[in-house]
Amino acid sequence: MKRICQKCNVISHDLNLWCQEKDCPAENATEIFDDGEWFGPIEIVQPIAITRSAIIYHARRQEEEILLKIANVGSEEKLRSEAKAFLQLAQSGQHPSLPTLLPAHPQGTIEHHPYGWTVINGRIKYFEVFAYEDGAVLSNMLLKNPQPWYQHAGWIVLAVADVILYLHRAKKLHLCLKPDVILVRFDKDNIPRTMVLDLGVADPGPNIPAFWDDNYNLPAYTAPEIVSRRGPVSPATDVYGLGILLYELLAGHPPYEFHLKRDDAVFRDVLRGRFAKTGRIDLKEIPDIAERSLSPNANQRFQDVAQFAEALSRNLPKIPAEKKKRKFNWRLFFIIIGALLAISLVIGLAISLVPV
């Protein structure tokens, strides 16, 4: 097990962490479980995504592969609220690009155990369990290929936008979009298929909630109305998050540099709204869509996700439907085998009755 400071990314391998951030005491730093370690009865395979609010692992519960999300210190209520929101969405018809919530305890029901808790090193740790999904987190994918083909970039953002629109129709806002919570896999035709692993704040109400803090999101991916605490938040706030994703996929870097910068310095950059253009002169309207969505003034952005998605869709081919894998029809197989055996028996019997 290691310990990491989520603000300066310092990692300690012996659990003794001195953090350079004065508002991040070492005892509140986040534990990271290593491959082969156990979280209660769950075996860790590997970490998939590390965010300020939680760490997501590929894990194994008995013989079942799962996704395990463990809340970081200070974000326990966020995880509990998210689990309840996942349960509510599943009961009303869940979006296929959201992970499937499983009971936190295998002998329990999802209604009674949408999340669970266990004690690790004397501290209560809250967690969620999801059905396993294959793929790579978008932030890791961008380390290998910072500027994917623009068509793939657009399709990824459109798929995320469809999830956000679904949440808005369910009267929920996200407010925490970033590459760390987007899982991407490529199907057999090399088409990106996207899953959103996090519901953000799920249900913040019309104004910035009193419980919002820096644990919810990286400052470089947080909308100005949240950074300033002046709000109110609205669907245009999630348009800002989609714009950030689109900008980064086009430019090969986020609009605001945050590596090796303190949070307060990043906050100032976000509030000023001074970011360079994507530089993608090879494309027509798509960079303009990203840059308009990043306006510090929410009234100058697309006012809802549907408008954003419509503008982006006009500049891209339609996302091809995924070809379903053909399932082997075992029933038909056994019927055919049975028929062949019956025919062979009849022929054999007929031959035996022929006089020599």
PDB file of C-alpha atoms in Angstrom, residues 21-272:
ATOM      1  CA  GLU A  21       0.669  21.566   0.651  1.00  0.00           C
ATOM      2  CA  LYS A  22      -0.060  23.268   3.968  1.00  0.00           C
ATOM      3  CA  ASP A  23      -3.776  22.406   3.792  1.00  0.00           C
ATOM      4  CA  CYS A  24      -3.162  18.697   3.154  1.00  0.00           C
ATOM      5  CA  PRO A  25      -2.030  17.042   6.418  1.00  0.00           C
ATOM      6  CA  ALA A  26      -0.125  13.834   5.800  1.00  0.00           C
ATOM      7  CA  GLU A  27      -2.519  11.786   7.888  1.00  0.00           C
ATOM      8  CA  ASN A  28      -5.335  12.636   5.446  1.00  0.00           C
ATOM      9  CA  ALA A  29      -3.427  11.557   2.353  1.00  0.00           C
ATOM     10  CA  THR A  30      -4.963   8.885   0.168  1.00  0.00           C
ATOM     11  CA  GLU A  31      -3.969   5.201   0.372  1.00  0.00           C
ATOM     12  CA  ILE A  32      -3.366   3.401  -2.906  1.00  0.00           C
ATOM     13  CA  PHE A  33      -3.675  -0.384  -2.842  1.00  0.00           C
ATOM     14  CA  ASP A  34      -1.098  -2.315  -4.843  1.00  0.00           C
ATOM     15  CA  ASP A  35      -1.647  -5.284  -7.125  1.00  0.00           C
ATOM     16  CA  GLY A  36      -2.437  -8.426  -5.156  1.00  0.00           C
ATOM     17  CA  GLU A  37      -3.390  -6.597  -1.945  1.00  0.00           C
ATOM     18  CA  TRP A  38      -6.768  -7.133  -0.333  1.00  0.00           C
ATOM     19  CA  PHE A  39      -9.502  -4.640   0.419  1.00  0.00           C
ATOM     20  CA  GLY A  40     -11.560  -6.710   2.812  1.00  0.00           C
ATOM     21  CA  PRO A  41     -12.645  -9.761   0.768  1.00  0.00           C
ATOM     22  CA  ILE A  42     -11.827  -8.045  -2.538  1.00  0.00           C
ATOM     23  CA  GLU A  43      -8.490  -8.653  -4.265  1.00  0.00           C
ATOM     24  CA  ILE A  44      -6.946  -5.670  -6.050  1.00  0.00           C
ATOM     25  CA  VAL A  45      -5.768  -6.324  -9.614  1.00  0.00           C
ATOM     26  CA  GLN A  46      -4.586  -2.788 -10.441  1.00  0.00           C
ATOM     27  CA  PRO A  47      -5.569   0.876 -10.047  1.00  0.00           C
ATOM     28  CA  ILE A  48      -7.365   2.247 -13.098  1.00  0.00           C
ATOM     29  CA  ALA A  49      -7.992   5.897 -12.240  1.00  0.00           C
ATOM     30  CA  ILE A  50      -6.913   8.194  -9.408  1.00  0.00           C
ATOM     31  CA  THR A  51      -9.103  11.241  -8.852  1.00  0.00           C
ATOM     32  CA  ARG A  52      -9.359  13.661  -5.974  1.00  0.00           C
ATOM     33  CA  SER A  53     -12.592  12.135  -4.733  1.00  0.00           C
ATOM     34  CA  ALA A  54     -11.960   8.409  -5.275  1.00  0.00           C
ATOM     35  CA  ILE A  55      -9.682   5.731  -6.705  1.00  0.00           C
ATOM     36  CA  ILE A  56     -11.085   3.196  -9.159  1.00  0.00           C
ATOM     37  CA  TYR A  57      -9.552  -0.292  -9.321  1.00  0.00           C
ATOM     38  CA  HIS A  58      -9.818  -3.341 -11.479  1.00  0.00           C
ATOM     39  CA  ALA A  59     -10.483  -5.944  -8.799  1.00  0.00           C
ATOM     40  CA  ARG A  60     -11.728  -9.454  -8.200  1.00  0.00           C
ATOM     41  CA  ARG A  61     -14.460 -10.573  -5.796  1.00  0.00           C
ATOM     42  CA  GLN A  62     -14.295 -14.332  -5.507  1.00  0.00           C
ATOM     43  CA  GLU A  63     -14.260 -15.399  -9.175  1.00  0.00           C
ATOM     44  CA  GLU A  64     -15.979 -12.258 -10.471  1.00  0.00           C
ATOM     45  CA  GLU A  65     -14.048  -9.377 -12.070  1.00  0.00           C
ATOM     46  CA  ILE A  66     -15.345  -6.005 -10.909  1.00  0.00           C
ATOM     47  CA  LEU A  67     -14.640  -2.291 -10.839  1.00  0.00           C
ATOM     48  CA  LEU A  68     -14.086  -1.087  -7.268  1.00  0.00           C
ATOM     49  CA  LYS A  69     -14.383   2.603  -6.365  1.00  0.00           C
ATOM     50  CA  ILE A  70     -13.051   3.653  -2.940  1.00  0.00           C
ATOM     51  CA  ALA A  71     -13.770   7.135  -1.583  1.00  0.00           C
ATOM     52  CA  ASN A  72     -10.815   9.303  -0.612  1.00  0.00           C
ATOM     53  CA  VAL A  73     -10.710  11.048   2.749  1.00  0.00           C
ATOM     54  CA  GLY A  74     -13.226  13.901   2.777  1.00  0.00           C
ATOM     55  CA  SER A  75     -15.265  12.511  -0.138  1.00  0.00           C
ATOM     56  CA  GLU A  76     -17.225   9.821   1.668  1.00  0.00           C
ATOM     57  CA  GLU A  77     -20.547  11.652   1.373  1.00  0.00           C
ATOM     58  CA  LYS A  78     -19.988  12.184  -2.350  1.00  0.00           C
ATOM     59  CA  LEU A  79     -19.602   8.436  -2.865  1.00  0.00           C
ATOM     60  CA  ARG A  80     -22.660   7.595  -0.757  1.00  0.00           C
ATOM     61  CA  SER A  81     -24.782  10.122  -2.676  1.00  0.00           C
ATOM     62  CA  GLU A  82     -23.453   8.820  -5.985  1.00  0.00           C
ATOM     63  CA  ALA A  83     -24.337   5.215  -5.111  1.00  0.00           C
ATOM     64  CA  LYS A  84     -27.906   6.231  -4.289  1.00  0.00           C
ATOM     65  CA  ALA A  85     -28.091   8.157  -7.574  1.00  0.00           C
ATOM     66  CA  PHE A  86     -26.804   5.134  -9.529  1.00  0.00           C
ATOM     67  CA  LEU A  87     -29.478   3.005  -7.869  1.00  0.00           C
ATOM     68  CA  GLN A  88     -32.190   5.520  -8.731  1.00  0.00           C
ATOM     69  CA  LEU A  89     -31.068   5.719 -12.353  1.00  0.00           C
ATOM     70  CA  ALA A  90     -30.914   1.938 -12.680  1.00  0.00           C
ATOM     71  CA  GLN A  91     -34.485   1.618 -11.406  1.00  0.00           C
ATOM     72  CA  SER A  92     -35.752   4.131 -13.970  1.00  0.00           C
ATOM     73  CA  GLY A  93     -33.732   2.807 -16.939  1.00  0.00           C
ATOM     74  CA  GLN A  94     -29.977   3.306 -16.870  1.00  0.00           C
ATOM     75  CA  HIS A  95     -27.923   4.715 -19.735  1.00  0.00           C
ATOM     76  CA  PRO A  96     -25.796   1.998 -21.422  1.00  0.00           C
ATOM     77  CA  SER A  97     -22.684   4.194 -21.146  1.00  0.00           C
ATOM     78  CA  LEU A  98     -22.850   4.245 -17.346  1.00  0.00           C
ATOM     79  CA  PRO A  99     -21.391   1.348 -15.336  1.00  0.00           C
ATOM     80  CA  THR A 100     -23.723  -1.195 -13.756  1.00  0.00           C
ATOM     81  CA  LEU A 101     -23.863  -0.866  -9.978  1.00  0.00           C
ATOM     82  CA  LEU A 102     -23.640  -4.173  -8.091  1.00  0.00           C
ATOM     83  CA  PRO A 103     -24.478  -4.892  -4.438  1.00  0.00           C
ATOM     84  CA  ALA A 104     -21.577  -3.857  -2.246  1.00  0.00           C
ATOM     85  CA  HIS A 105     -21.890  -7.203  -0.458  1.00  0.00           C
ATOM     86  CA  PRO A 106     -22.440 -10.270  -2.672  1.00  0.00           C
ATOM     87  CA  GLN A 107     -25.000 -11.832  -0.298  1.00  0.00           C
ATOM     88  CA  GLY A 108     -26.970  -8.578  -0.067  1.00  0.00           C
ATOM     89  CA  THR A 109     -29.286  -6.754  -2.426  1.00  0.00           C
ATOM     90  CA  ILE A 110     -28.435  -3.613  -4.340  1.00  0.00           C
ATOM     91  CA  GLU A 111     -31.422  -1.827  -2.755  1.00  0.00           C
ATOM     92  CA  HIS A 112     -30.058  -2.422   0.750  1.00  0.00           C
ATOM     93  CA  HIS A 113     -26.338  -2.179  -0.115  1.00  0.00           C
ATOM     94  CA  PRO A 114     -25.708   0.295  -2.969  1.00  0.00           C
ATOM     95  CA  TYR A 115     -22.439   1.092  -1.197  1.00  0.00           C
ATOM     96  CA  GLY A 116     -20.429  -0.585   1.528  1.00  0.00           C
ATOM     97  CA  TRP A 117     -17.772   0.146   4.087  1.00  0.00           C
ATOM     98  CA  THR A 118     -14.886  -1.643   5.715  1.00  0.00           C
ATOM     99  CA  VAL A 119     -12.131  -0.713   8.151  1.00  0.00           C
ATOM    100  CA  ILE A 120      -8.572  -0.368   6.821  1.00  0.00           C
ATOM    101  CA  ASN A 121      -5.769   0.659   9.198  1.00  0.00           C
ATOM    102  CA  GLY A 122      -8.313   1.798  11.759  1.00  0.00           C
ATOM    103  CA  ARG A 123     -10.162   4.034   9.277  1.00  0.00           C
ATOM    104  CA  ILE A 124     -13.600   3.461   7.734  1.00  0.00           C
ATOM    105  CA  LYS A 125     -13.415   3.292   3.940  1.00  0.00           C
ATOM    106  CA  TYR A 126     -16.569   3.585   1.836  1.00  0.00           C
ATOM    107  CA  PHE A 127     -16.776   1.880  -1.544  1.00  0.00           C
ATOM    108  CA  GLU A 128     -18.948   1.022  -4.550  1.00  0.00           C
ATOM    109  CA  VAL A 129     -18.829  -2.090  -6.737  1.00  0.00           C
ATOM    110  CA  PHE A 130     -19.592  -2.109 -10.476  1.00  0.00           C
ATOM    111  CA  ALA A 131     -19.665  -4.745 -13.193  1.00  0.00           C
ATOM    112  CA  TYR A 132     -16.266  -4.909 -14.882  1.00  0.00           C
ATOM    113  CA  GLU A 133     -15.820  -2.966 -18.109  1.00  0.00           C
ATOM    114  CA  ASP A 134     -12.789  -3.284 -20.358  1.00  0.00           C
ATOM    115  CA  GLY A 135     -10.945  -0.240 -21.674  1.00  0.00           C
ATOM    116  CA  ALA A 136      -8.436   2.481 -20.789  1.00  0.00           C
ATOM    117  CA  VAL A 137      -9.066   5.686 -18.886  1.00  0.00           C
ATOM    118  CA  LEU A 138      -8.986   8.612 -21.309  1.00  0.00           C
ATOM    119  CA  SER A 139      -6.192  10.398 -19.410  1.00  0.00           C
ATOM    120  CA  ASN A 140      -3.958   7.323 -19.804  1.00  0.00           C
ATOM    121  CA  MET A 141      -4.907   6.966 -23.450  1.00  0.00           C
ATOM    122  CA  LEU A 142      -3.856  10.575 -24.053  1.00  0.00           C
ATOM    123  CA  LEU A 143      -0.428   9.901 -22.578  1.00  0.00           C
ATOM    124  CA  LYS A 144       0.202   7.519 -25.480  1.00  0.00           C
ATOM    125  CA  ASN A 145      -1.658   9.530 -28.111  1.00  0.00           C
ATOM    126  CA  PRO A 146      -2.193  13.157 -27.024  1.00  0.00           C
ATOM    127  CA  GLN A 147      -4.001  14.102 -30.229  1.00  0.00           C
ATOM    128  CA  PRO A 148      -6.261  11.306 -31.470  1.00  0.00           C
ATOM    129  CA  TRP A 149      -7.861  11.543 -34.902  1.00  0.00           C
ATOM    130  CA  TYR A 150     -10.358  14.408 -34.767  1.00  0.00           C
ATOM    131  CA  GLN A 151     -13.237  12.114 -35.750  1.00  0.00           C
ATOM    132  CA  HIS A 152     -12.497   9.799 -32.827  1.00  0.00           C
ATOM    133  CA  ALA A 153     -12.140  12.845 -30.565  1.00  0.00           C
ATOM    134  CA  GLY A 154     -15.548  14.126 -31.623  1.00  0.00           C
ATOM    135  CA  TRP A 155     -17.207  10.736 -31.201  1.00  0.00           C
ATOM    136  CA  ILE A 156     -15.791  10.343 -27.689  1.00  0.00           C
ATOM    137  CA  VAL A 157     -17.100  13.766 -26.648  1.00  0.00           C
ATOM    138  CA  LEU A 158     -20.493  13.159 -28.286  1.00  0.00           C
ATOM    139  CA  ALA A 159     -20.843   9.871 -26.392  1.00  0.00           C
ATOM    140  CA  VAL A 160     -20.066  11.645 -23.108  1.00  0.00           C
ATOM    141  CA  ALA A 161     -22.487  14.432 -24.038  1.00  0.00           C
ATOM    142  CA  ASP A 162     -25.249  11.840 -24.498  1.00  0.00           C
ATOM    143  CA  VAL A 163     -24.679  10.610 -20.926  1.00  0.00           C
ATOM    144  CA  ILE A 164     -24.710  14.171 -19.564  1.00  0.00           C
ATOM    145  CA  LEU A 165     -27.921  14.951 -21.451  1.00  0.00           C
ATOM    146  CA  TYR A 166     -29.436  11.816 -19.903  1.00  0.00           C
ATOM    147  CA  LEU A 167     -28.429  13.065 -16.429  1.00  0.00           C
ATOM    148  CA  HIS A 168     -29.911  16.494 -17.116  1.00  0.00           C
ATOM    149  CA  ARG A 169     -33.214  14.911 -18.111  1.00  0.00           C
ATOM    150  CA  ALA A 170     -33.094  13.083 -14.771  1.00  0.00           C
ATOM    151  CA  LYS A 171     -32.671  16.500 -13.057  1.00  0.00           C
ATOM    152  CA  LYS A 172     -29.015  15.901 -12.205  1.00  0.00           C
ATOM    153  CA  LEU A 173     -25.868  17.854 -13.048  1.00  0.00           C
ATOM    154  CA  HIS A 174     -22.363  16.401 -13.257  1.00  0.00           C
ATOM    155  CA  LEU A 175     -19.990  19.402 -12.838  1.00  0.00           C
ATOM    156  CA  CYS A 176     -16.869  17.197 -12.548  1.00  0.00           C
ATOM    157  CA  LEU A 177     -16.035  16.094 -16.095  1.00  0.00           C
ATOM    158  CA  LYS A 178     -12.392  15.250 -16.721  1.00  0.00           C
ATOM    159  CA  PRO A 179     -10.420  12.598 -18.653  1.00  0.00           C
ATOM    160  CA  ASP A 180      -9.850  10.574 -15.466  1.00  0.00           C
ATOM    161  CA  VAL A 181     -13.511   9.482 -15.294  1.00  0.00           C
ATOM    162  CA  ILE A 182     -13.935   8.537 -18.971  1.00  0.00           C
ATOM    163  CA  LEU A 183     -13.277   4.903 -19.927  1.00  0.00           C
ATOM    164  CA  VAL A 184     -12.616   4.248 -23.626  1.00  0.00           C
ATOM    165  CA  ARG A 185     -12.347   0.975 -25.499  1.00  0.00           C
ATOM    166  CA  PHE A 186     -12.058   0.401 -29.234  1.00  0.00           C
ATOM    167  CA  ASP A 187     -14.318  -2.201 -30.820  1.00  0.00           C
ATOM    168  CA  LYS A 188     -13.272  -4.621 -33.557  1.00  0.00           C
ATOM    169  CA  ASP A 189     -13.878  -1.899 -36.172  1.00  0.00           C
ATOM    170  CA  ASN A 190     -11.633   0.529 -34.217  1.00  0.00           C
ATOM    171  CA  ILE A 191     -14.579   2.722 -33.188  1.00  0.00           C
ATOM    172  CA  PRO A 192     -14.178   4.298 -29.710  1.00  0.00           C
ATOM    173  CA  ARG A 193     -16.823   3.227 -27.210  1.00  0.00           C
ATOM    174  CA  THR A 194     -17.129   5.379 -24.124  1.00  0.00           C
ATOM    175  CA  MET A 195     -18.255   4.902 -20.537  1.00  0.00           C
ATOM    176  CA  VAL A 196     -18.548   7.583 -17.829  1.00  0.00           C
ATOM    177  CA  LEU A 197     -17.352   6.106 -14.524  1.00  0.00           C
ATOM    178  CA  ASP A 198     -18.494   8.896 -12.223  1.00  0.00           C
ATOM    179  CA  LEU A 199     -21.718  10.876 -11.666  1.00  0.00           C
ATOM    180  CA  GLY A 200     -19.957  13.993 -10.401  1.00  0.00           C
ATOM    181  CA  VAL A 201     -21.934  15.803  -7.728  1.00  0.00           C
ATOM    182  CA  ALA A 202     -25.116  14.014  -8.937  1.00  0.00           C
ATOM    183  CA  ASP A 203     -27.634  16.457  -7.410  1.00  0.00           C
ATOM    184  CA  PRO A 204     -26.202  19.866  -6.437  1.00  0.00           C
ATOM    185  CA  GLY A 205     -29.353  21.995  -6.599  1.00  0.00           C
ATOM    186  CA  PRO A 206     -29.431  25.372  -8.363  1.00  0.00           C
ATOM    187  CA  ASN A 207     -26.513  26.947  -6.483  1.00  0.00           C
ATOM    188  CA  ILE A 208     -22.986  25.920  -5.574  1.00  0.00           C
ATOM    189  CA  PRO A 209     -23.459  23.558  -2.608  1.00  0.00           C
ATOM    190  CA  ALA A 210     -21.846  24.385   0.684  1.00  0.00           C
ATOM    191  CA  PHE A 211     -20.075  21.019   0.653  1.00  0.00           C
ATOM    192  CA  TRP A 212     -18.162  21.758  -2.578  1.00  0.00           C
ATOM    193  CA  ASP A 213     -14.422  21.690  -2.027  1.00  0.00           C
ATOM    194  CA  ASP A 214     -11.233  21.020  -3.969  1.00  0.00           C
ATOM    195  CA  ASN A 215     -11.645  17.260  -3.480  1.00  0.00           C
ATOM    196  CA  TYR A 216     -14.425  17.187  -6.057  1.00  0.00           C
ATOM    197  CA  ASN A 217     -12.410  18.072  -9.119  1.00  0.00           C
ATOM    198  CA  LEU A 218      -9.073  19.341 -10.402  1.00  0.00           C
ATOM    199  CA  PRO A 219      -9.159  23.160 -10.626  1.00  0.00           C
ATOM    200  CA  ALA A 220      -8.094  23.089 -14.287  1.00  0.00           C
ATOM    201  CA  TYR A 221     -11.290  21.186 -15.153  1.00  0.00           C
ATOM    202  CA  THR A 222     -13.643  23.209 -12.935  1.00  0.00           C
ATOM    203  CA  ALA A 223     -15.957  25.858 -14.390  1.00  0.00           C
ATOM    204  CA  PRO A 224     -15.356  29.521 -13.415  1.00  0.00           C
ATOM    205  CA  GLU A 225     -18.765  29.851 -11.720  1.00  0.00           C
ATOM    206  CA  ILE A 226     -17.734  27.037  -9.357  1.00  0.00           C
ATOM    207  CA  VAL A 227     -14.192  28.339  -8.817  1.00  0.00           C
ATOM    208  CA  SER A 228     -15.546  31.794  -7.902  1.00  0.00           C
ATOM    209  CA  ARG A 229     -18.323  30.274  -5.737  1.00  0.00           C
ATOM    210  CA  ARG A 230     -20.670  32.823  -7.270  1.00  0.00           C
ATOM    211  CA  GLY A 231     -22.719  30.439  -9.389  1.00  0.00           C
ATOM    212  CA  PRO A 232     -25.363  29.538 -10.113  1.00  0.00           C
ATOM    213  CA  VAL A 233     -24.542  26.265 -11.816  1.00  0.00           C
ATOM    214  CA  SER A 234     -26.657  25.150 -14.765  1.00  0.00           C
ATOM    215  CA  PRO A 235     -26.529  22.852 -17.810  1.00  0.00           C
ATOM    216  CA  ALA A 236     -24.101  25.403 -19.296  1.00  0.00           C
ATOM    217  CA  THR A 237     -21.668  24.404 -16.531  1.00  0.00           C
ATOM    218  CA  ASP A 238     -21.543  20.878 -17.936  1.00  0.00           C
ATOM    219  CA  VAL A 239     -21.171  22.350 -21.439  1.00  0.00           C
ATOM    220  CA  TYR A 240     -17.957  23.891 -20.072  1.00  0.00           C
ATOM    221  CA  GLY A 241     -16.789  20.415 -18.985  1.00  0.00           C
ATOM    222  CA  LEU A 242     -17.528  18.978 -22.431  1.00  0.00           C
ATOM    223  CA  GLY A 243     -15.676  21.898 -24.011  1.00  0.00           C
ATOM    224  CA  ILE A 244     -12.611  21.152 -21.886  1.00  0.00           C
ATOM    225  CA  LEU A 245     -12.624  17.510 -23.025  1.00  0.00           C
ATOM    226  CA  LEU A 246     -13.006  18.497 -26.686  1.00  0.00           C
ATOM    227  CA  TYR A 247     -10.279  21.147 -26.413  1.00  0.00           C
ATOM    228  CA  GLU A 248      -7.793  18.715 -24.863  1.00  0.00           C
ATOM    229  CA  LEU A 249      -8.454  16.038 -27.472  1.00  0.00           C
ATOM    230  CA  LEU A 250      -7.938  18.557 -30.284  1.00  0.00           C
ATOM    231  CA  ALA A 251      -4.983  20.492 -28.866  1.00  0.00           C
ATOM    232  CA  GLY A 252      -3.131  17.627 -27.186  1.00  0.00           C
ATOM    233  CA  HIS A 253      -3.155  19.415 -23.811  1.00  0.00           C
ATOM    234  CA  PRO A 254      -5.763  20.970 -21.484  1.00  0.00           C
ATOM    235  CA  PRO A 255      -6.525  24.684 -21.870  1.00  0.00           C
ATOM    236  CA  TYR A 256      -5.017  25.463 -18.452  1.00  0.00           C
ATOM    237  CA  GLU A 257      -1.692  24.022 -17.351  1.00  0.00           C
ATOM    238  CA  PHE A 258      -1.950  22.492 -13.880  1.00  0.00           C
ATOM    239  CA  HIS A 259       1.120  20.267 -13.516  1.00  0.00           C
ATOM    240  CA  LEU A 260       3.572  21.683 -10.957  1.00  0.00           C
ATOM    241  CA  LYS A 261       1.141  24.538 -10.189  1.00  0.00           C
ATOM    242  CA  ARG A 262      -0.603  25.247  -6.913  1.00  0.00           C
ATOM    243  CA  ASP A 263      -4.384  25.229  -6.917  1.00  0.00           C
ATOM    244  CA  ASP A 264      -4.693  28.975  -6.306  1.00  0.00           C
ATOM    245  CA  ALA A 265      -2.549  29.723  -9.374  1.00  0.00           C
ATOM    246  CA  VAL A 266      -4.735  27.467 -11.532  1.00  0.00           C
ATOM    247  CA  PHE A 267      -7.869  29.101 -10.111  1.00  0.00           C
ATOM    248  CA  ARG A 268      -6.621  32.507 -11.248  1.00  0.00           C
ATOM    249  CA  ASP A 269      -5.996  31.202 -14.775  1.00  0.00           C
ATOM    250  CA  VAL A 270      -9.493  29.715 -14.965  1.00  0.00           C
ATOM    251  CA  LEU A 271     -11.170  32.909 -13.755  1.00  0.00           C
ATOM    252  CA  ARG A 272      -9.262  34.990 -16.296  1.00  0.00           C
TER     253      ARG A 272
END
